[in-house]
Amino acid sequence: MYNCYQQTPSDLSIKKQLSMYHISTEIKASNAHYLLEEVEYGHLNIRVGRENRCFTQALHDVTGLQLPKTSLQVVQNDEFRLYWISPDEFLLLVAVGREFEIEKKIRANIKNTDSANHYAILNVSSAQAFLKLSGSRAQSIIKKSTAYDIHPSNLPVGKAVTTTFAKTQVILCRTKEKDLNTTSNSEEYSIIVRRSFSDYVWRWIVDAGKRE
Amino acid sequence: MLHLSCHTGGRPIWSDALCAFLADDFNKEMQCVGAANGQYALDKIIEESVIAGINAAKLSGNENHDFSSNVNKELDILKPKVETYLASKAQAIFHIPHAKATFMAPKQFVDFQLDVTAAGIELAVAEGFESIEHVKRYTALGFGTDQGKISNINGMAIVAKKLKQSIAETGTTIFRPNYTPVTFDAIAGRNVNSFFDVERYTPLHREHIKLGALFEDVGQWKRPWYYPDDNETMNEAVARECLAVRSGVGLLDASTLGKIDIQGKDAREFLNRVYTNAWSKLPVGRCRYGLMCGEDGMVFDDGVTACLAENHFIMTTTTGGAAHVYQWLEIWHQTEWPELDVYFTTVTDQWATMTISGPKARFLLAKMTDIDLNPESFKFMDWREADVVGVPSRIFRISFTGEQSYEINVPANYAVVVWEKLLEYGQEFELTPYGTGTMHVLRAEKGFIIVGQDTDGSVTPADLNMGWAVAKNKPFSFIGQRGMNREDCLREDRKQLVGLKTKHPNQVLPEGAQIILQPNQPIPMKMVGHVTSSYFSAALGHSIAMAVVKNGINKLGDSVYLPLDNGETVEANICSPIFYDPEGAKQNV
């Protein structure tokens, strides 16, 4: 009923270029104060209503995760991370190369094959980039880029917010809290951005990272 | 700073003693100090400031600190030695008296920015405008860029005098942001130069740069425009690229086209409702072109949608229309038809799309994949899953050039490797990369529309002579059906899409040129349409144009005239907009 297939070549020697492949080799995104890195994951976009027990059970059987209980929440275990994106949209991050296997397993685990069982899963691993921003200047870079209140009381670890970032849109998370033993800002953030905005976001962060 | 209290809802109150407006007590927690509080003496300002600072610290939650008992101590520490002067009280001179009545006296300007005079203000009052807000609007007092900083108090005093009331009774207008000028660079921030607007790149952007492409802005995307050789002009490059596609094979990066993945058992029914044509019977493995209309029946997007599996489709949209179409689908689904089981996901960025087009396209593709390319089994408007140089792909046999054409879609992470292999295997066939410049000519030769260029939001499918893309007998109505069947949309003399051939084959009409039926008319001439697309066709050896002309479909063969801005009037013949291969044989082989 659905076209679900392996999008990764079986020949692992075939050259793969992630979203930031070119820009990261052209412009260095780090200095003494911050570090920006692209991290590769398998990305599966999920559209499903929370009330679809059949799907949520299959998801749990395969990943061990329940859908986030509240909006903006991120749930995770050792193998998977699941972001709330909108009331009926979620993003499942999996280890690189497992996206086809996981998609197939979830679809196969759905016991109720009644066509009324409604959901969508889609491999979007090429469509978006996962960026990790760390260093003492990370907080100031994020503050320059979004109007969203990133104070730890409003954006704690475990919360993911889809918001504006400069002139584009990202999924923003705090991934590491400040180390209270140091005076410097030592948080870490993750930013998920659509591929076609890669160069723009990379260059923007480099610009923002040049000064405090 | 009085305006800040107004922005939050306060109304200033007049102080006769100070000859000034002061903030009222609307904002209970607001503290005014210094000039905002009518206080001009430096020592008093410092004293007020210390007290206000201590209060503010308390209000912000630092209750533990016992500031209040230490006011005098703090003041002693902070207070610099300030010399004090005795200043005389401000004297009010709002309106210089004159022997003659104001309207007879020489002009007394009050608002220097908008030339409002004392006589003008008195006239406003005489006309019955008694509220200061009405006087402001009658006279334009305080509407200048200074927002009344120079003129307002004087103007209000003149109103008060004329109305024989106090300034306090007259009151003041209130202020809106930005009362204090904000510099443009503070607003622009870092959104300047290359950050002024987002530039979106396809995964193949660097490959285009390597090939010397010039880029065209399409929405926020940078698309290759043309790939000039050495000293070629744009026209020369486009002519070369066009001929290469028509005689050999060309390569286009079509990754920017919007792609929306559609899953769910009601996907077909949803497509039936948002497209004008029918989708119930499209088999798995096939593609279909569709037109999308607004409720008014006017075309706003088009594209090809493929049936990937029984409950699974992929829709393509125009490059610039992708976000709008996605929102459109979501809005109709969420607000009108939530009972339909269907989900949409944007996959524009997931897939890189490389189109090979031309009579040698299949020979090239055969070098790169093992799937059966026999045109009997992999027909025009089919799609297939394929392994292309080892990369899992979807190949759509659809054509925007009128030639045999394959759109190879691969996950964007593997775009470059497939592109490189295309160029490598393509050498044997003189594969020619082409850009949007050539794409525009090739599609116009075929009479294929570009939404937004040949349409302008006031064009129905019938106006485009594309009634074939409108289903008459769908069980459920579709968006635009009622709109396009309104009486006005069925008129015969609506502007309709036609082709134009100039009398002199080398003359390329300017796009936007107006069309008239009779030359030598007096101005204003009766305009019956305009040119929407116009190019020189290297393949045909003459210029071609698409145009909308009133009742044009019934005027095939007629002469029309186009008066140009240089005074020249060009004669052209109305023809079918399909200039090249009207039977469609070439895309079907």
PDB file of N, CA and C in Angstrom, chain B residues 265-314:
ATOM      1  N   LYS B 265      -5.370   6.381   3.036  1.00  0.00           N
ATOM      2  CA  LYS B 265      -6.317   5.672   2.172  1.00  0.00           C
ATOM      3  C   LYS B 265      -7.174   6.623   1.357  1.00  0.00           C
ATOM      4  N   ASP B 266      -7.287   7.879   1.822  1.00  0.00           N
ATOM      5  CA  ASP B 266      -8.112   8.847   1.094  1.00  0.00           C
ATOM      6  C   ASP B 266      -7.289   9.787   0.213  1.00  0.00           C
ATOM      7  N   ALA B 267      -6.023   9.421  -0.027  1.00  0.00           N
ATOM      8  CA  ALA B 267      -5.151  10.301  -0.816  1.00  0.00           C
ATOM      9  C   ALA B 267      -5.759  10.610  -2.183  1.00  0.00           C
ATOM     10  N   ARG B 268      -6.277   9.590  -2.827  1.00  0.00           N
ATOM     11  CA  ARG B 268      -6.866   9.801  -4.166  1.00  0.00           C
ATOM     12  C   ARG B 268      -8.029  10.782  -4.113  1.00  0.00           C
ATOM     13  N   GLU B 269      -8.910  10.546  -3.123  1.00  0.00           N
ATOM     14  CA  GLU B 269     -10.079  11.410  -3.016  1.00  0.00           C
ATOM     15  C   GLU B 269      -9.634  12.844  -2.746  1.00  0.00           C
ATOM     16  N   PHE B 270      -8.591  12.986  -1.920  1.00  0.00           N
ATOM     17  CA  PHE B 270      -8.100  14.339  -1.632  1.00  0.00           C
ATOM     18  C   PHE B 270      -7.575  14.995  -2.910  1.00  0.00           C
ATOM     19  N   LEU B 271      -6.822  14.220  -3.690  1.00  0.00           N
ATOM     20  CA  LEU B 271      -6.298  14.758  -4.959  1.00  0.00           C
ATOM     21  C   LEU B 271      -7.451  15.158  -5.879  1.00  0.00           C
ATOM     22  N   ASN B 272      -8.504  14.326  -5.904  1.00  0.00           N
ATOM     23  CA  ASN B 272      -9.679  14.648  -6.719  1.00  0.00           C
ATOM     24  C   ASN B 272     -10.241  16.019  -6.366  1.00  0.00           C
ATOM     25  N   ARG B 273     -10.136  16.367  -5.082  1.00  0.00           N
ATOM     26  CA  ARG B 273     -10.771  17.608  -4.638  1.00  0.00           C
ATOM     27  C   ARG B 273      -9.875  18.828  -4.815  1.00  0.00           C
ATOM     28  N   VAL B 274      -8.558  18.640  -4.783  1.00  0.00           N
ATOM     29  CA  VAL B 274      -7.684  19.818  -4.900  1.00  0.00           C
ATOM     30  C   VAL B 274      -7.177  20.040  -6.321  1.00  0.00           C
ATOM     31  N   TYR B 275      -7.171  19.000  -7.113  1.00  0.00           N
ATOM     32  CA  TYR B 275      -6.811  19.161  -8.522  1.00  0.00           C
ATOM     33  C   TYR B 275      -8.099  19.237  -9.339  1.00  0.00           C
ATOM     34  N   THR B 276      -7.985  19.802 -10.531  1.00  0.00           N
ATOM     35  CA  THR B 276      -9.199  19.922 -11.351  1.00  0.00           C
ATOM     36  C   THR B 276      -9.531  18.625 -12.089  1.00  0.00           C
ATOM     37  N   ASN B 277      -8.528  17.743 -12.229  1.00  0.00           N
ATOM     38  CA  ASN B 277      -8.786  16.519 -12.999  1.00  0.00           C
ATOM     39  C   ASN B 277      -8.992  15.323 -12.076  1.00  0.00           C
ATOM     40  N   ALA B 278      -9.166  14.135 -12.660  1.00  0.00           N
ATOM     41  CA  ALA B 278      -9.566  12.952 -11.889  1.00  0.00           C
ATOM     42  C   ALA B 278      -8.362  12.078 -11.555  1.00  0.00           C
ATOM     43  N   TRP B 279      -8.372  11.523 -10.343  1.00  0.00           N
ATOM     44  CA  TRP B 279      -7.237  10.729  -9.853  1.00  0.00           C
ATOM     45  C   TRP B 279      -7.644   9.345  -9.410  1.00  0.00           C
ATOM     46  N   SER B 280      -8.937   9.034  -9.486  1.00  0.00           N
ATOM     47  CA  SER B 280      -9.419   7.764  -8.933  1.00  0.00           C
ATOM     48  C   SER B 280      -8.774   6.563  -9.608  1.00  0.00           C
ATOM     49  N   LYS B 281      -8.459   6.700 -10.883  1.00  0.00           N
ATOM     50  CA  LYS B 281      -8.032   5.505 -11.623  1.00  0.00           C
ATOM     51  C   LYS B 281      -6.551   5.506 -11.981  1.00  0.00           C
ATOM     52  N   LEU B 282      -5.776   6.458 -11.437  1.00  0.00           N
ATOM     53  CA  LEU B 282      -4.354   6.469 -11.804  1.00  0.00           C
ATOM     54  C   LEU B 282      -3.679   5.234 -11.204  1.00  0.00           C
ATOM     55  N   PRO B 283      -3.131   4.345 -12.063  1.00  0.00           N
ATOM     56  CA  PRO B 283      -2.553   3.109 -11.510  1.00  0.00           C
ATOM     57  C   PRO B 283      -1.196   3.374 -10.856  1.00  0.00           C
ATOM     58  N   VAL B 284      -0.802   2.469  -9.970  1.00  0.00           N
ATOM     59  CA  VAL B 284       0.538   2.516  -9.388  1.00  0.00           C
ATOM     60  C   VAL B 284       1.547   2.478 -10.530  1.00  0.00           C
ATOM     61  N   GLY B 285       2.568   3.302 -10.446  1.00  0.00           N
ATOM     62  CA  GLY B 285       3.587   3.309 -11.497  1.00  0.00           C
ATOM     63  C   GLY B 285       3.354   4.369 -12.553  1.00  0.00           C
ATOM     64  N   ARG B 286       2.222   5.108 -12.424  1.00  0.00           N
ATOM     65  CA  ARG B 286       1.915   6.125 -13.439  1.00  0.00           C
ATOM     66  C   ARG B 286       1.942   7.526 -12.840  1.00  0.00           C
ATOM     67  N   CYS B 287       2.125   8.531 -13.687  1.00  0.00           N
ATOM     68  CA  CYS B 287       2.134   9.940 -13.292  1.00  0.00           C
ATOM     69  C   CYS B 287       1.031  10.668 -14.061  1.00  0.00           C
ATOM     70  N   ARG B 288       0.608  11.792 -13.502  1.00  0.00           N
ATOM     71  CA  ARG B 288      -0.413  12.583 -14.196  1.00  0.00           C
ATOM     72  C   ARG B 288      -0.171  14.050 -13.902  1.00  0.00           C
ATOM     73  N   TYR B 289      -0.420  14.871 -14.918  1.00  0.00           N
ATOM     74  CA  TYR B 289      -0.314  16.322 -14.755  1.00  0.00           C
ATOM     75  C   TYR B 289      -1.617  16.846 -14.158  1.00  0.00           C
ATOM     76  N   GLY B 290      -1.507  17.834 -13.276  1.00  0.00           N
ATOM     77  CA  GLY B 290      -2.728  18.404 -12.701  1.00  0.00           C
ATOM     78  C   GLY B 290      -2.627  19.905 -12.542  1.00  0.00           C
ATOM     79  N   LEU B 291      -3.807  20.544 -12.605  1.00  0.00           N
ATOM     80  CA  LEU B 291      -3.912  21.985 -12.368  1.00  0.00           C
ATOM     81  C   LEU B 291      -4.599  22.197 -11.026  1.00  0.00           C
ATOM     82  N   MET B 292      -4.105  23.165 -10.262  1.00  0.00           N
ATOM     83  CA  MET B 292      -4.761  23.518  -9.011  1.00  0.00           C
ATOM     84  C   MET B 292      -5.355  24.906  -9.135  1.00  0.00           C
ATOM     85  N   CYS B 293      -6.588  25.049  -8.661  1.00  0.00           N
ATOM     86  CA  CYS B 293      -7.256  26.352  -8.717  1.00  0.00           C
ATOM     87  C   CYS B 293      -7.657  26.783  -7.321  1.00  0.00           C
ATOM     88  N   GLY B 294      -7.799  28.081  -7.146  1.00  0.00           N
ATOM     89  CA  GLY B 294      -8.405  28.613  -5.939  1.00  0.00           C
ATOM     90  C   GLY B 294      -9.915  28.458  -6.022  1.00  0.00           C
ATOM     91  N   GLU B 295     -10.619  28.853  -4.968  1.00  0.00           N
ATOM     92  CA  GLU B 295     -12.083  28.742  -4.986  1.00  0.00           C
ATOM     93  C   GLU B 295     -12.671  29.566  -6.124  1.00  0.00           C
ATOM     94  N   ASP B 296     -11.935  30.577  -6.569  1.00  0.00           N
ATOM     95  CA  ASP B 296     -12.423  31.428  -7.652  1.00  0.00           C
ATOM     96  C   ASP B 296     -12.264  30.782  -9.032  1.00  0.00           C
ATOM     97  N   GLY B 297     -11.697  29.575  -9.076  1.00  0.00           N
ATOM     98  CA  GLY B 297     -11.553  28.895 -10.368  1.00  0.00           C
ATOM     99  C   GLY B 297     -10.326  29.320 -11.150  1.00  0.00           C
ATOM    100  N   MET B 298      -9.465  30.108 -10.507  1.00  0.00           N
ATOM    101  CA  MET B 298      -8.270  30.590 -11.194  1.00  0.00           C
ATOM    102  C   MET B 298      -7.079  29.684 -10.874  1.00  0.00           C
ATOM    103  N   VAL B 299      -6.295  29.387 -11.899  1.00  0.00           N
ATOM    104  CA  VAL B 299      -5.150  28.490 -11.730  1.00  0.00           C
ATOM    105  C   VAL B 299      -4.112  29.157 -10.818  1.00  0.00           C
ATOM    106  N   PHE B 300      -3.634  28.410  -9.782  1.00  0.00           N
ATOM    107  CA  PHE B 300      -2.543  28.979  -8.977  1.00  0.00           C
ATOM    108  C   PHE B 300      -1.324  28.081  -8.893  1.00  0.00           C
ATOM    109  N   ASP B 301      -1.422  26.839  -9.313  1.00  0.00           N
ATOM    110  CA  ASP B 301      -0.223  25.994  -9.360  1.00  0.00           C
ATOM    111  C   ASP B 301      -0.494  24.821 -10.289  1.00  0.00           C
ATOM    112  N   ASP B 302       0.582  24.182 -10.735  1.00  0.00           N
ATOM    113  CA  ASP B 302       0.429  22.974 -11.536  1.00  0.00           C
ATOM    114  C   ASP B 302       1.612  22.071 -11.260  1.00  0.00           C
ATOM    115  N   GLY B 303       1.491  20.845 -11.713  1.00  0.00           N
ATOM    116  CA  GLY B 303       2.583  19.910 -11.496  1.00  0.00           C
ATOM    117  C   GLY B 303       2.153  18.492 -11.787  1.00  0.00           C
ATOM    118  N   VAL B 304       3.138  17.597 -11.673  1.00  0.00           N
ATOM    119  CA  VAL B 304       2.887  16.187 -11.949  1.00  0.00           C
ATOM    120  C   VAL B 304       2.836  15.441 -10.627  1.00  0.00           C
ATOM    121  N   THR B 305       1.840  14.598 -10.471  1.00  0.00           N
ATOM    122  CA  THR B 305       1.749  13.768  -9.265  1.00  0.00           C
ATOM    123  C   THR B 305       1.807  12.315  -9.699  1.00  0.00           C
ATOM    124  N   ALA B 306       2.586  11.527  -8.957  1.00  0.00           N
ATOM    125  CA  ALA B 306       2.780  10.126  -9.313  1.00  0.00           C
ATOM    126  C   ALA B 306       2.171   9.236  -8.249  1.00  0.00           C
ATOM    127  N   CYS B 307       1.640   8.114  -8.695  1.00  0.00           N
ATOM    128  CA  CYS B 307       1.089   7.127  -7.763  1.00  0.00           C
ATOM    129  C   CYS B 307       2.216   6.147  -7.406  1.00  0.00           C
ATOM    130  N   LEU B 308       2.713   6.248  -6.161  1.00  0.00           N
ATOM    131  CA  LEU B 308       3.847   5.419  -5.727  1.00  0.00           C
ATOM    132  C   LEU B 308       3.371   4.050  -5.261  1.00  0.00           C
ATOM    133  N   ALA B 309       2.192   4.040  -4.642  1.00  0.00           N
ATOM    134  CA  ALA B 309       1.564   2.799  -4.175  1.00  0.00           C
ATOM    135  C   ALA B 309       0.084   3.142  -4.018  1.00  0.00           C
ATOM    136  N   GLU B 310      -0.738   2.135  -3.755  1.00  0.00           N
ATOM    137  CA  GLU B 310      -2.166   2.374  -3.766  1.00  0.00           C
ATOM    138  C   GLU B 310      -2.567   3.573  -2.885  1.00  0.00           C
ATOM    139  N   ASN B 311      -1.930   3.684  -1.706  1.00  0.00           N
ATOM    140  CA  ASN B 311      -2.277   4.768  -0.778  1.00  0.00           C
ATOM    141  C   ASN B 311      -1.157   5.788  -0.648  1.00  0.00           C
ATOM    142  N   HIS B 312      -0.365   5.932  -1.666  1.00  0.00           N
ATOM    143  CA  HIS B 312       0.864   6.730  -1.528  1.00  0.00           C
ATOM    144  C   HIS B 312       1.167   7.454  -2.844  1.00  0.00           C
ATOM    145  N   PHE B 313       1.279   8.777  -2.740  1.00  0.00           N
ATOM    146  CA  PHE B 313       1.532   9.598  -3.935  1.00  0.00           C
ATOM    147  C   PHE B 313       2.669  10.563  -3.654  1.00  0.00           C
ATOM    148  N   ILE B 314       3.313  11.026  -4.705  1.00  0.00           N
ATOM    149  CA  ILE B 314       4.219  12.150  -4.542  1.00  0.00           C
ATOM    150  C   ILE B 314       3.786  13.240  -5.528  1.00  0.00           C
TER     151      ILE B 314
END
